[in-house]
CSV table of N, CA and C and ligand atoms in Angstrom, one decimal:
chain,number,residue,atom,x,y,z
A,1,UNK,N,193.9,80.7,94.0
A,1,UNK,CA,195.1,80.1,93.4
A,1,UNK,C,196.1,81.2,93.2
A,2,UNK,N,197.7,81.0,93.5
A,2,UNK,CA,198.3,82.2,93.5
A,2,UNK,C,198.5,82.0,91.9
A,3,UNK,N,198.8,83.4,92.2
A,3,UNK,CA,198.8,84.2,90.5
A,3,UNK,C,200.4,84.2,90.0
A,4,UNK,N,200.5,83.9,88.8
A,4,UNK,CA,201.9,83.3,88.6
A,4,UNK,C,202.4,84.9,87.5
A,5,UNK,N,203.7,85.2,87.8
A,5,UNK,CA,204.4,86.3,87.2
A,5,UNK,C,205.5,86.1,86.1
A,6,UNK,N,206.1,85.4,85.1
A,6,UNK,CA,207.0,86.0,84.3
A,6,UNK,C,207.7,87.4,84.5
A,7,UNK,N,208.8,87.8,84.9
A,7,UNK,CA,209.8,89.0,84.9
A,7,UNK,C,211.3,88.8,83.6
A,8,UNK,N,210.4,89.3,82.6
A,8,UNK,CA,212.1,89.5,81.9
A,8,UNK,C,212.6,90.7,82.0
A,9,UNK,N,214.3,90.1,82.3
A,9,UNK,CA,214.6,91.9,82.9
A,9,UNK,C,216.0,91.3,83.0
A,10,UNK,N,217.1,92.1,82.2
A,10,UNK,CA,218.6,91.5,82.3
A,10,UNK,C,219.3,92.1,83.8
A,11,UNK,N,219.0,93.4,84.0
A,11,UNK,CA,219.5,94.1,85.3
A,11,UNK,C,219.1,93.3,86.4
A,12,UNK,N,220.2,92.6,87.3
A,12,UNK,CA,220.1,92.0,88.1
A,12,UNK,C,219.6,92.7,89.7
A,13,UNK,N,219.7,93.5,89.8
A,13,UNK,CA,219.0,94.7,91.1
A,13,UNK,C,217.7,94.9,90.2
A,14,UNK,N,217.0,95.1,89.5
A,14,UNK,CA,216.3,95.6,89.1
A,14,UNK,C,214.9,94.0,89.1
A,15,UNK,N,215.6,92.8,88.3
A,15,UNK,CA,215.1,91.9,88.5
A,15,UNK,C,214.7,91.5,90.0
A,16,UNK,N,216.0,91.4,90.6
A,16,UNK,CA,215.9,91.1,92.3
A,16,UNK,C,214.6,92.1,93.0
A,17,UNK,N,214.2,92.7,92.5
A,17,UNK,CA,213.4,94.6,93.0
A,17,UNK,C,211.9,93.4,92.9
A,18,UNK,N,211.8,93.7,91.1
A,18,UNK,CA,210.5,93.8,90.9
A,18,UNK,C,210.0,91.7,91.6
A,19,UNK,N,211.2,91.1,91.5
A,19,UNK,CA,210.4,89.9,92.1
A,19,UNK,C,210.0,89.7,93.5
A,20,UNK,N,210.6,90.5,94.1
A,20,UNK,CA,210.8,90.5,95.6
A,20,UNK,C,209.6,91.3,95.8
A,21,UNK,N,209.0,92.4,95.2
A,21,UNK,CA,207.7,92.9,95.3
A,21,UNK,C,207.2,92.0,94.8
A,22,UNK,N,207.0,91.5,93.8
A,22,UNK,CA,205.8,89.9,93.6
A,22,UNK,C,205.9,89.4,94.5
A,23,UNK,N,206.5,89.0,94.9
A,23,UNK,CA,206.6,87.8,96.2
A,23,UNK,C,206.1,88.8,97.4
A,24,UNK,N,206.1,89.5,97.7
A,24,UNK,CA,206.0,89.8,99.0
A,24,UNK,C,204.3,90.7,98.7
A,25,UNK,N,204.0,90.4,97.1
A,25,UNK,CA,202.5,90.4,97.2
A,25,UNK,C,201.5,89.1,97.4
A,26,UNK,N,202.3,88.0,97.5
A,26,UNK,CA,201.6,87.0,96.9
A,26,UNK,C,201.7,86.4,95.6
A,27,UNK,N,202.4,86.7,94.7
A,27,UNK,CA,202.3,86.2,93.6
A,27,UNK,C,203.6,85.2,93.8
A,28,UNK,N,203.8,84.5,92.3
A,28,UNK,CA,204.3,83.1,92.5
A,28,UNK,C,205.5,83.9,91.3
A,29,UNK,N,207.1,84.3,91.4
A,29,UNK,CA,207.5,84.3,89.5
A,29,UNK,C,208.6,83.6,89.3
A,30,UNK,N,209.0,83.4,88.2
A,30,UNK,CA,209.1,83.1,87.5
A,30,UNK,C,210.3,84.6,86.9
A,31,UNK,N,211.9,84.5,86.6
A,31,UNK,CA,212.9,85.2,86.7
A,31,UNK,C,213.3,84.7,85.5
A,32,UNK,N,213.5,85.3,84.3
A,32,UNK,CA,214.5,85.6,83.2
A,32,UNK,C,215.2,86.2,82.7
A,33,UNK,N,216.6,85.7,83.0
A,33,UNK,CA,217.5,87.6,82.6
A,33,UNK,C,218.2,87.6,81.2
A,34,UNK,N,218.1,86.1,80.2
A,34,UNK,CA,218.1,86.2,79.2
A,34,UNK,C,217.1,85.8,78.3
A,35,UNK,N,216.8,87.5,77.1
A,35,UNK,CA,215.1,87.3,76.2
A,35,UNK,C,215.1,86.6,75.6
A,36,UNK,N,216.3,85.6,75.2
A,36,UNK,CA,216.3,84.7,73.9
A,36,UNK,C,215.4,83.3,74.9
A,37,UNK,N,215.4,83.3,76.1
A,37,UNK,CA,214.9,82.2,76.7
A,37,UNK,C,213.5,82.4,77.1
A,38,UNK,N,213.0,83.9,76.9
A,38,UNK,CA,211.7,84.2,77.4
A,38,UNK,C,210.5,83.5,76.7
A,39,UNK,N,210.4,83.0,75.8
A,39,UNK,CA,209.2,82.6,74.4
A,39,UNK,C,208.9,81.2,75.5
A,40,UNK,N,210.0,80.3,75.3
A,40,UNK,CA,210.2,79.2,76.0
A,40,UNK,C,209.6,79.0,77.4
A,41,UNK,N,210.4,79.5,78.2
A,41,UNK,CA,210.0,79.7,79.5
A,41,UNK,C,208.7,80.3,79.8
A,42,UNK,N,207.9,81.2,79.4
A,42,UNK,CA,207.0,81.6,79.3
A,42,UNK,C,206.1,80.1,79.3
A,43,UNK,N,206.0,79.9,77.7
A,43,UNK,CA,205.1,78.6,77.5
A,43,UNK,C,205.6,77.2,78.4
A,44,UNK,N,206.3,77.2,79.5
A,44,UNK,CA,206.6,76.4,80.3
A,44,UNK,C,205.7,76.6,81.6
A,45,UNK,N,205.9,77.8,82.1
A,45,UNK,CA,205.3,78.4,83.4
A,45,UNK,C,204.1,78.4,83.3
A,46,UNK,N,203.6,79.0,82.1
A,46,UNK,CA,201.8,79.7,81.7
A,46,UNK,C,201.6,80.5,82.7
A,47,UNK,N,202.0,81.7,82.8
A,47,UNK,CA,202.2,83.2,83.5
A,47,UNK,C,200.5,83.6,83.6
A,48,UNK,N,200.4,84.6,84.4
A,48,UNK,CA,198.7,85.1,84.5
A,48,UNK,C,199.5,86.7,84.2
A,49,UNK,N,200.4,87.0,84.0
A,49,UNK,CA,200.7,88.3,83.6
A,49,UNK,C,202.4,88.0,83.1
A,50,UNK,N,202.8,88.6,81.9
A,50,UNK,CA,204.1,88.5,81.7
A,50,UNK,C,204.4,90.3,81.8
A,51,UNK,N,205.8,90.6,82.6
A,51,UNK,CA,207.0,91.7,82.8
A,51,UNK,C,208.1,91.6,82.1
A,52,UNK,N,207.8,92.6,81.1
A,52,UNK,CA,209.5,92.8,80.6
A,52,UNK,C,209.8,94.5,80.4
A,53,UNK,N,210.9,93.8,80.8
A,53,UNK,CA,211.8,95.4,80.3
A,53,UNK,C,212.1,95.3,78.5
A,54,UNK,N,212.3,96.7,78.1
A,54,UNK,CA,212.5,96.5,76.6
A,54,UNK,C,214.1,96.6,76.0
A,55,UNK,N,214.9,97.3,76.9
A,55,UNK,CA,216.0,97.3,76.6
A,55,UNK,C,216.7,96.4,76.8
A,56,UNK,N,216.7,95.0,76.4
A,56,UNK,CA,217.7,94.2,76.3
A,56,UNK,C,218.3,92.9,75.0
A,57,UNK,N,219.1,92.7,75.9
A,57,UNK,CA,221.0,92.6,75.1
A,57,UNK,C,219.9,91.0,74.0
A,58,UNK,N,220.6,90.9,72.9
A,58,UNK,CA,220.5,89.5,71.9
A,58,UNK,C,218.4,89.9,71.1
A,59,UNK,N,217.7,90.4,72.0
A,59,UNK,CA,216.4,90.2,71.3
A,59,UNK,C,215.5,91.8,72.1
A,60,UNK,N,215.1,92.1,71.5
A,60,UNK,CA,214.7,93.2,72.2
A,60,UNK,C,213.1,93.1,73.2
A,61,UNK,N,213.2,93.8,73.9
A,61,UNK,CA,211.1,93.1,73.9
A,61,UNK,C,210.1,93.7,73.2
A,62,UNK,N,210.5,94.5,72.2
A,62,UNK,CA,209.5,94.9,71.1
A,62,UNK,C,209.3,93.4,70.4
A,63,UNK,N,210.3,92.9,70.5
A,63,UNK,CA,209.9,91.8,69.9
A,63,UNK,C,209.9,90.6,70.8
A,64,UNK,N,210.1,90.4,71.8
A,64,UNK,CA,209.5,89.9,72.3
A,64,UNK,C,208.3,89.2,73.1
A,65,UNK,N,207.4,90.8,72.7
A,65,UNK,CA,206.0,90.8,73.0
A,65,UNK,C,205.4,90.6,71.7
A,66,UNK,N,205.7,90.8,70.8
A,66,UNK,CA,205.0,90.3,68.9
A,66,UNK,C,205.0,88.9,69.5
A,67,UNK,N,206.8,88.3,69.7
A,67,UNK,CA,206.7,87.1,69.7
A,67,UNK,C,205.5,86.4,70.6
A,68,UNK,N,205.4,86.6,71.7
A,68,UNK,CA,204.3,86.4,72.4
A,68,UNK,C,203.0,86.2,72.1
A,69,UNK,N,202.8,87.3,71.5
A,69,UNK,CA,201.5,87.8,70.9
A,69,UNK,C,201.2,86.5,69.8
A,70,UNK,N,202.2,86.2,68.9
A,70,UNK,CA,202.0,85.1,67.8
A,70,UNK,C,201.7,83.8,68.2
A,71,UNK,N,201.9,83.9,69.7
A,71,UNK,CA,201.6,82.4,70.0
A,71,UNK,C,200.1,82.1,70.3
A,72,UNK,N,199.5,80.6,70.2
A,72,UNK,CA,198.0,80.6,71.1
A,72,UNK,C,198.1,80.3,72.4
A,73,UNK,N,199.0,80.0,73.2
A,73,UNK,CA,198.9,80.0,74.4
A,73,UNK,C,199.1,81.3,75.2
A,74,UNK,N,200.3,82.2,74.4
A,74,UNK,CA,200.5,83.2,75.3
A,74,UNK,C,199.4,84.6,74.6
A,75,UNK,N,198.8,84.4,73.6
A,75,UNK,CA,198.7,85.8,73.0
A,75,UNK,C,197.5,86.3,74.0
A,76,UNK,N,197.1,85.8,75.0
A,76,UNK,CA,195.9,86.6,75.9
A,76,UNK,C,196.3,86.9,77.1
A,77,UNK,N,197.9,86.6,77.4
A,77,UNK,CA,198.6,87.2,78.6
A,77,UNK,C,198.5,88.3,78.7
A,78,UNK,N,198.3,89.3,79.8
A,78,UNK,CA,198.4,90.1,79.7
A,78,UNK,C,200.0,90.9,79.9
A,79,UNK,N,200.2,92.2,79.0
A,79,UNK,CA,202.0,92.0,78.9
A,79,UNK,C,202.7,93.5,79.3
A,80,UNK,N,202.8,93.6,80.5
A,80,UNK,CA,203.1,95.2,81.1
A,80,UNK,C,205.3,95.3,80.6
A,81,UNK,N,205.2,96.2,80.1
A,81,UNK,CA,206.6,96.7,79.6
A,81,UNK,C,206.9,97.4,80.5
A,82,UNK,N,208.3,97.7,80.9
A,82,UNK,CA,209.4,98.3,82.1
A,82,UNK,C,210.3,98.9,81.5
A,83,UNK,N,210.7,100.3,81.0
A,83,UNK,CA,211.4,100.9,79.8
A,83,UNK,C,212.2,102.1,80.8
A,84,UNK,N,213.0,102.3,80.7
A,84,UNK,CA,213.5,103.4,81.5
A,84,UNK,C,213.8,104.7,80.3
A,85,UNK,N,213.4,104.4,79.1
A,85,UNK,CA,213.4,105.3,78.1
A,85,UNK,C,211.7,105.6,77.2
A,86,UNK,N,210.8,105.8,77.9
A,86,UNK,CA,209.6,105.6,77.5
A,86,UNK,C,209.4,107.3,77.0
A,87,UNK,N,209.0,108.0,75.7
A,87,UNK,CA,208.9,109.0,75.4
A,87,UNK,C,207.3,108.8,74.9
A,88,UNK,N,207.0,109.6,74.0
A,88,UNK,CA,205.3,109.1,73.9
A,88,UNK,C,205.5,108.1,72.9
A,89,UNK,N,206.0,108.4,71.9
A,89,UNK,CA,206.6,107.6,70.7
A,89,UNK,C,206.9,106.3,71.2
A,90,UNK,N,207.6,105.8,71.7
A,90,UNK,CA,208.3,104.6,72.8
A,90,UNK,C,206.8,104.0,73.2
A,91,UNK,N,205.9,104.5,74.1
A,91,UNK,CA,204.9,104.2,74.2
A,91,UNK,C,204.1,103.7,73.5
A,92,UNK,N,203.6,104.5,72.1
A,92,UNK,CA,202.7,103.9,71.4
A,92,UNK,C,203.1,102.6,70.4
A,93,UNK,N,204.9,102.9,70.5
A,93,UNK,CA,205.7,101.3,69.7
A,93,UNK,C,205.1,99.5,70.9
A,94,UNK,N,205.7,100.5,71.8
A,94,UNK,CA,205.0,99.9,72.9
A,94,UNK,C,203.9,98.6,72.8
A,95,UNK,N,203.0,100.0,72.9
A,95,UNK,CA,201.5,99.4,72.7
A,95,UNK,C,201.0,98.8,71.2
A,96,UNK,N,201.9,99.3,70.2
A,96,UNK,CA,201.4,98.3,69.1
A,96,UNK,C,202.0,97.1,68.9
A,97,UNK,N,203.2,97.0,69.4
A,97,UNK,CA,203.3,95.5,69.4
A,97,UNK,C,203.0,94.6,70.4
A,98,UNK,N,201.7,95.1,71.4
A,98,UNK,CA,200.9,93.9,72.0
A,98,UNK,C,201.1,94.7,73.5
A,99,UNK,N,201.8,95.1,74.5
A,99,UNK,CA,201.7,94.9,75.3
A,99,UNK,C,200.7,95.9,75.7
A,100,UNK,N,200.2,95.6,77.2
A,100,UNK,CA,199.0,96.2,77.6
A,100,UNK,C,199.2,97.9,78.2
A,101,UNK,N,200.3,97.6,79.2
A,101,UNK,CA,200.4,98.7,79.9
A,101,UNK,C,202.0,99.1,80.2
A,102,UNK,N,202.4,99.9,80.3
A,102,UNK,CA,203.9,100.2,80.8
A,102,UNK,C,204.1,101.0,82.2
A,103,UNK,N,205.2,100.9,82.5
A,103,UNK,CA,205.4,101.7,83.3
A,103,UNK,C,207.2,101.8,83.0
A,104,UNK,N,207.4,103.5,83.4
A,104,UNK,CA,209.0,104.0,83.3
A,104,UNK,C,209.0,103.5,84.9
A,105,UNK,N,210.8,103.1,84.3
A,105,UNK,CA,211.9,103.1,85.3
A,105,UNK,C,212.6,104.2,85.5
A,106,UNK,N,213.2,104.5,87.0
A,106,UNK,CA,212.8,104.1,88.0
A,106,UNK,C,211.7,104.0,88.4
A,107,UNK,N,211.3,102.6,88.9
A,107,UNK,CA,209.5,102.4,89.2
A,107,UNK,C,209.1,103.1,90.1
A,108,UNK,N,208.3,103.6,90.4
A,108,UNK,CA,207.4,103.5,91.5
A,108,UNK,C,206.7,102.5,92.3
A,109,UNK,N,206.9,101.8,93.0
A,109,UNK,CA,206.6,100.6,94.2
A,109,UNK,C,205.1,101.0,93.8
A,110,UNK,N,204.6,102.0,94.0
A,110,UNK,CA,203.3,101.9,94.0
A,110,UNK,C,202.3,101.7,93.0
A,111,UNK,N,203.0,102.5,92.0
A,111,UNK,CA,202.0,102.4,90.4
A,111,UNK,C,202.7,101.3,89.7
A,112,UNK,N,204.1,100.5,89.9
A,112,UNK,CA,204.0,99.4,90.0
A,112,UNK,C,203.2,97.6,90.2
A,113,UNK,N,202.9,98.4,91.6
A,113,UNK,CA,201.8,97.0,92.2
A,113,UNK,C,200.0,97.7,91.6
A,114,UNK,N,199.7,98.8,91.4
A,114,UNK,CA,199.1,99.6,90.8
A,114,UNK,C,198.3,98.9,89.6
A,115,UNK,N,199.5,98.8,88.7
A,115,UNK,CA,199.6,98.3,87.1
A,115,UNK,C,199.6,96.7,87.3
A,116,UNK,N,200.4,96.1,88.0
A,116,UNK,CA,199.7,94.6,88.3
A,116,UNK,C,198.6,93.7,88.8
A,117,UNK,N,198.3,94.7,89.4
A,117,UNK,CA,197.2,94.0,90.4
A,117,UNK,C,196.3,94.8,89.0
A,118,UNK,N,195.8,95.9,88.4
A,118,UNK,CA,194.6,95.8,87.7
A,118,UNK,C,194.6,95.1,86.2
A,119,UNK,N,196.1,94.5,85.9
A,119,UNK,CA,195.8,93.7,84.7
A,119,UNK,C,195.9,92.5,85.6
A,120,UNK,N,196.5,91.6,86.5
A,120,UNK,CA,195.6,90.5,87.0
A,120,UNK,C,193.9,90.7,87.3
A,121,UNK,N,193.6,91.6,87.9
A,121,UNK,CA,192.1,91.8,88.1
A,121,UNK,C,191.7,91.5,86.9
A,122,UNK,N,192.0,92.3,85.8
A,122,UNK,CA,191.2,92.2,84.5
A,122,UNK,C,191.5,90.9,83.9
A,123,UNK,N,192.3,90.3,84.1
A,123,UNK,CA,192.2,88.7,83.5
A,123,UNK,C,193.0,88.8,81.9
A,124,UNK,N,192.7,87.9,81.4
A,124,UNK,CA,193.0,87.3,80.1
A,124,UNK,C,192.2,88.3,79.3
A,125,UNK,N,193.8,88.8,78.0
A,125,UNK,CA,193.3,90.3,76.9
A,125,UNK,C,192.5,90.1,76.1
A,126,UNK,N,192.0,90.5,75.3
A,126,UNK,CA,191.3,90.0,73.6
A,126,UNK,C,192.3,89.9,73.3
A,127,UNK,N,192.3,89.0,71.6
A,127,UNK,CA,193.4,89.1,71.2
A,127,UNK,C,193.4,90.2,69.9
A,128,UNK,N,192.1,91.1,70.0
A,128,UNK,CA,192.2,92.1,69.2
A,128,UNK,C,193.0,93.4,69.8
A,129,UNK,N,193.4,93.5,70.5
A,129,UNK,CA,193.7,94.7,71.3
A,129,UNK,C,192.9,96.0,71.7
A,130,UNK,N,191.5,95.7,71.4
A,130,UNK,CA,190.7,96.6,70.9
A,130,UNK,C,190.2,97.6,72.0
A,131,UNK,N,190.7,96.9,73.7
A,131,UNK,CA,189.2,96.8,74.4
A,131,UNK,C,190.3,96.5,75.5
A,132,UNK,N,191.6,97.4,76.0
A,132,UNK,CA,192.7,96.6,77.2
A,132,UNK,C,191.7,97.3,78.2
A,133,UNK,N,192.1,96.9,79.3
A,133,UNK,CA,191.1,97.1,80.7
A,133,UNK,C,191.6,98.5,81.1
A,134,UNK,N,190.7,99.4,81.5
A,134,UNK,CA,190.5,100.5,81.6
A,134,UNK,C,191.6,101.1,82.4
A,135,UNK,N,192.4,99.5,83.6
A,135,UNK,CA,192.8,99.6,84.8
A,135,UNK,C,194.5,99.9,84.1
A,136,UNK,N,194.6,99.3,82.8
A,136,UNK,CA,195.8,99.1,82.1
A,136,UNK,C,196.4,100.3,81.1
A,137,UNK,N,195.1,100.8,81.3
A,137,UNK,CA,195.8,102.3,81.0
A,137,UNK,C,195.8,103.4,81.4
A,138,UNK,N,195.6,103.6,82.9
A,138,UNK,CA,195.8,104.3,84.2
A,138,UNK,C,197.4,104.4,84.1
A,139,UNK,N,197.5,105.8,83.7
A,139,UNK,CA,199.2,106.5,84.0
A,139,UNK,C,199.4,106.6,85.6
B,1,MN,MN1,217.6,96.1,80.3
């Protein structure tokens, strides 16, 4: 069954980037370039991995991903962050408001598809965060 993607991401080259690599892996996505619409659209799709960038315009995705996290449908998504300002600090805000794994922008194509394919592999999170897949925290 193809594996379905969520991408929030306002940068429209950047969006166009990372969907066009979903797609040309097989995956199915699903494009949002405003976060105020992501909560919604999310629980419309039911994603097998949600993508966001964190720097963006009206809602940020620090909060985005809490938001996420608070729901019962989405809180076992697994939820990879796209930051082009990731320092360690950035990271660990990151990782405590829910998401699994990150990767800095400019991406790498490879530790990109990398970071996707082993949080698809690993499936659906706890919703303790106690225990993310080993594959999800490969720098
Ligand atoms: Mn942005």
């Amino acid at each position: 069954m193809t594996k379905r993607v969520l991408v929030v991401e306002d940068n429209e080259l950047n969006l166009k980037l990372f969907c066009d690599l979903l797609r040309a892996h097989g995956f199915e996505t699903e494009a949002v370039r405003d976060g105020r619409d992501a909560y919604g659209r999310a629980r419309a799709f039911g994603p097998d991995l949600i993508i966001t960038d964190i720097q963006l315009p009206h809602v940020t995705g620090l909060e985005l991903i809490a938001e996420m996290r608070g729901d019962d449908q989405l809180v076992s998504v697994p939820i990879m962050a796209v930051t082009a300002y990731a320092g360690m600090g950035d990271e660990g805000r990151i990782r405590a408001a829910g998401a699994n794994a990150y990767v800095s922008k400019p991406i790498s194509v490879m530790r990109f598809m990398d970071v996707v394919n082993g949080l698809i592999a690993a499936g659906p999170v706890s919703e303790s965060m106690d225990a993310p897949a080993p594959s999800a925290l490969a720098k």
